[in-house]
GROMACS .gro file of N, CA and C in nm:
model
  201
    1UNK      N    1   6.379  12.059  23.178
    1UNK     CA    2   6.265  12.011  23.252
    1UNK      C    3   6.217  11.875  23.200
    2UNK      N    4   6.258  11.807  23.090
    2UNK     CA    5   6.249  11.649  23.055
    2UNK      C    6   6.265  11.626  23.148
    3UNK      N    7   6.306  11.569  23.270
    3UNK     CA    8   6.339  11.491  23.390
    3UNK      C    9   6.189  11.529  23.418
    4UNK      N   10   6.145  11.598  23.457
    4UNK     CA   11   6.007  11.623  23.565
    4UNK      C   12   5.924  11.575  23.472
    5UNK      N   13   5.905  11.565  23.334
    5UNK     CA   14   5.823  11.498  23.241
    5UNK      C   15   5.879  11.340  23.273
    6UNK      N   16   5.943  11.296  23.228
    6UNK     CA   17   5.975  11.177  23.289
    6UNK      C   18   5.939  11.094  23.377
    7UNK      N   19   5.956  11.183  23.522
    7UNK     CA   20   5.923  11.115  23.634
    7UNK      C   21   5.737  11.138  23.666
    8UNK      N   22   5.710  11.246  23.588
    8UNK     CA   23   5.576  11.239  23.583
    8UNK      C   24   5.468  11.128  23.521
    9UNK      N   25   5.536  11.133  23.430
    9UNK     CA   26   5.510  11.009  23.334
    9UNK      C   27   5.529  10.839  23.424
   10UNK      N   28   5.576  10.824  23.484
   10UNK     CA   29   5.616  10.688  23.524
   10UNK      C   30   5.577  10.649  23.638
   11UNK      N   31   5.446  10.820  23.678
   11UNK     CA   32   5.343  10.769  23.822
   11UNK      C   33   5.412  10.819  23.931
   12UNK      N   34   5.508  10.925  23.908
   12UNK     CA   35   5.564  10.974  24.048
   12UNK      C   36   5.548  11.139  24.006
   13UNK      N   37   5.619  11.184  24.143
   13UNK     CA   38   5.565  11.334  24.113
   13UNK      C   39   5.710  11.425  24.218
   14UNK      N   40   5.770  11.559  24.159
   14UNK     CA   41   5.849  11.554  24.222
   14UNK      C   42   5.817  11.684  24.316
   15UNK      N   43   5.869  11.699  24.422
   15UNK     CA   44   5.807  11.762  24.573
   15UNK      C   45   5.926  11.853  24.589
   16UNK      N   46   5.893  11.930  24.669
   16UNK     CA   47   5.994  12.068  24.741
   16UNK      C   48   6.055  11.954  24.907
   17UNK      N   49   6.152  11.992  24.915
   17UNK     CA   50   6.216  11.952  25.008
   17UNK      C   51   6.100  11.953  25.166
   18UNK      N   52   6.089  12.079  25.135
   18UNK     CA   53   5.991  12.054  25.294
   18UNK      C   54   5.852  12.010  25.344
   19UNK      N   55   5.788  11.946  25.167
   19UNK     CA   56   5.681  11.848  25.143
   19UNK      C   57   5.771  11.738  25.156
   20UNK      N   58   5.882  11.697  25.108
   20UNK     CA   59   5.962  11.580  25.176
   20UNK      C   60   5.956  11.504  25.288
   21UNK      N   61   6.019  11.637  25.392
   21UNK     CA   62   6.007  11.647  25.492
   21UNK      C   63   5.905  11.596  25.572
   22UNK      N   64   5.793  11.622  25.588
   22UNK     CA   65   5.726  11.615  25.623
   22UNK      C   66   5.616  11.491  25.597
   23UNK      N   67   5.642  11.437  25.503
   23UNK     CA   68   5.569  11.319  25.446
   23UNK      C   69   5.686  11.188  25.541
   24UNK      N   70   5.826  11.192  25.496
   24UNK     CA   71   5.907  11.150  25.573
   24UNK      C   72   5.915  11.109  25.742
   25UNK      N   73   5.827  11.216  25.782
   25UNK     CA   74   5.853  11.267  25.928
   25UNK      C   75   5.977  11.322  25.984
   26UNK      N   76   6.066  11.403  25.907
   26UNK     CA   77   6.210  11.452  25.941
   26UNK      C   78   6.230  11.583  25.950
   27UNK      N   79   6.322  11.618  25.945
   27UNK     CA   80   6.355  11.774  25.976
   27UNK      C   81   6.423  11.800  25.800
   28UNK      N   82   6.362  11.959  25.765
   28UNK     CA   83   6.452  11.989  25.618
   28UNK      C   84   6.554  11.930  25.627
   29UNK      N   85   6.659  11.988  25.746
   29UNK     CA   86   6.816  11.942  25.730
   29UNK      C   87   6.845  11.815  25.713
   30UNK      N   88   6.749  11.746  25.767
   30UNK     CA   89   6.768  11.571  25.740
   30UNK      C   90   6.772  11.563  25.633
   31UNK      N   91   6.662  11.606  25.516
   31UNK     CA   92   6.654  11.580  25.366
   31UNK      C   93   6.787  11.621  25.300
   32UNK      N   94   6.805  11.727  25.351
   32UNK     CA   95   6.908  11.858  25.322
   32UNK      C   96   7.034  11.748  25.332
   33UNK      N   97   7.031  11.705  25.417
   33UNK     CA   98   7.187  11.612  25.430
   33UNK      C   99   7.175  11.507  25.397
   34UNK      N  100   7.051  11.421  25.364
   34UNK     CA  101   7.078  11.288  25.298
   34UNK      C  102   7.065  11.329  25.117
   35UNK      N  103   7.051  11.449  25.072
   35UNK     CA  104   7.079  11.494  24.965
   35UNK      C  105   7.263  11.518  24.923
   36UNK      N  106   7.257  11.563  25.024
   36UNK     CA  107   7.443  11.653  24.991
   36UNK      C  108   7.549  11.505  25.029
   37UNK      N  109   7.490  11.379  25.101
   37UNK     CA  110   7.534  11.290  25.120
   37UNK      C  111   7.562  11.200  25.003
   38UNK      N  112   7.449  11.212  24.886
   38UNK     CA  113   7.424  11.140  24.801
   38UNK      C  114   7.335  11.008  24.831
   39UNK      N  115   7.257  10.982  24.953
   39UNK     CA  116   7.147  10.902  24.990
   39UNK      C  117   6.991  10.908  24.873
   40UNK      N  118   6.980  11.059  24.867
   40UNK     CA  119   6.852  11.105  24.799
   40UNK      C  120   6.891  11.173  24.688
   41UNK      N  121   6.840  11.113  24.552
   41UNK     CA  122   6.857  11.210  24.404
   41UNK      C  123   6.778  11.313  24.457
   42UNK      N  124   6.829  11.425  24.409
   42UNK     CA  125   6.789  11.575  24.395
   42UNK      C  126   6.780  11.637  24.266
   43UNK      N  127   6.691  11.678  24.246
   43UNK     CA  128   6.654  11.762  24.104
   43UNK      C  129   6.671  11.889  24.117
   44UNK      N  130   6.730  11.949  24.016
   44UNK     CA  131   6.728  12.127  24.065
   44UNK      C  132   6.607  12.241  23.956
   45UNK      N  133   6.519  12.294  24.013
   45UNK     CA  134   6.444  12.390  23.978
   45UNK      C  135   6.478  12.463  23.884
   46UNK      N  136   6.541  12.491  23.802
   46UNK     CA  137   6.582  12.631  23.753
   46UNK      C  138   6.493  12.697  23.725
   47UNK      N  139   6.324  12.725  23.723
   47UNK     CA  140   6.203  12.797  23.783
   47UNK      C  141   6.209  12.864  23.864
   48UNK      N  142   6.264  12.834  24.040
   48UNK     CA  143   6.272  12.893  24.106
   48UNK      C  144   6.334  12.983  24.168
   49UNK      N  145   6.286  13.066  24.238
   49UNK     CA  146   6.353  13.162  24.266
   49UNK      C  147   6.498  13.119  24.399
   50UNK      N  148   6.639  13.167  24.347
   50UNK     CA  149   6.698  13.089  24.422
   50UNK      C  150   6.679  13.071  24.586
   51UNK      N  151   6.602  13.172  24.660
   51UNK     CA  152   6.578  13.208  24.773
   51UNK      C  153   6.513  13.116  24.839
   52UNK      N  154   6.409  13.072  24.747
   52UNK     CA  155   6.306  12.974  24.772
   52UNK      C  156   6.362  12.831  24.785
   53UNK      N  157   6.467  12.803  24.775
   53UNK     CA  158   6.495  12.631  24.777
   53UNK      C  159   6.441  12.585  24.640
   54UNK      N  160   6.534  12.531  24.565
   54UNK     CA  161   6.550  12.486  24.429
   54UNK      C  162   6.553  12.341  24.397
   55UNK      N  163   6.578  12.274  24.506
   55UNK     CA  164   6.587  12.107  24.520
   55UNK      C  165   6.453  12.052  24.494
   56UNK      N  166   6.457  11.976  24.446
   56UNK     CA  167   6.307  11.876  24.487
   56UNK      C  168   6.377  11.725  24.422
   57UNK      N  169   6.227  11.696  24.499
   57UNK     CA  170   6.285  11.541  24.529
   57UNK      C  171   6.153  11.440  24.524
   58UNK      N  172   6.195  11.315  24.451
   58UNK     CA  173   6.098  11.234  24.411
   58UNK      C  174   5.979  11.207  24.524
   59UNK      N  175   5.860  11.185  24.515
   59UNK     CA  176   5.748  11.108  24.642
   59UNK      C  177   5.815  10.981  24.692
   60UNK      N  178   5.806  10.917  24.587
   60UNK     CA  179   5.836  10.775  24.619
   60UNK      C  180   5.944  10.771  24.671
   61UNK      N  181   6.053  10.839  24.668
   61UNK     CA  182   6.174  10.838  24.742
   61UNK      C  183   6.209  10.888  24.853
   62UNK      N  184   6.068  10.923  24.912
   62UNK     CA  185   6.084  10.921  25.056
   62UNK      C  186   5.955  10.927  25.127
   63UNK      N  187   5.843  10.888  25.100
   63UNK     CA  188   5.689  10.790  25.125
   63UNK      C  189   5.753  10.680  25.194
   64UNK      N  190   5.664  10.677  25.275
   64UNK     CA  191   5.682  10.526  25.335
   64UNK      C  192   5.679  10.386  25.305
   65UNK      N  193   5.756  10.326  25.301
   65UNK     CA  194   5.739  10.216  25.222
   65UNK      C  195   5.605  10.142  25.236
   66UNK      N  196   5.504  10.052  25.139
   66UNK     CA  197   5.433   9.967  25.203
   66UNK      C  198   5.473   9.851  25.217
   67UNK      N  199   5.430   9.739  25.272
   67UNK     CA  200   5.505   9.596  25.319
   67UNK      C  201   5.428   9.548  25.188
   0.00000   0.00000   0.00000
């Protein structure tokens, strides 16, 4: 879990796929496939229960950009 300390530390925060989603404006599977694509780093849970979706994924890496 160093990684989630890490990225906590440096002003970001890391999210469940379908808070992704939705911040994004996309569908899970979108996240889901620009993950398995290698577009989006993915972090894996080992907390969670595997049922639940184990991925998460940075804010900032998929927030909208500002200009």
């Amino acid at each position: 879990l160093w990684w989630a300390a890490y990225i906590r530390v440096s002003g970001d925060e890391l999210i469940a796929i379908t808070d992704a989603a939705k911040i994004a404006g996309v569908t899970v599977q979108a996240i889901s496939q620009r993950i398995d694509r290698g577009k989006l780093k993915a972090f894996i849970d080992p907390l969670a229960d595997a049922r639940q979706g184990r991925r998460l994924v940075r804010r900032d890496d998929v927030s909208p950009r500002k200009p």
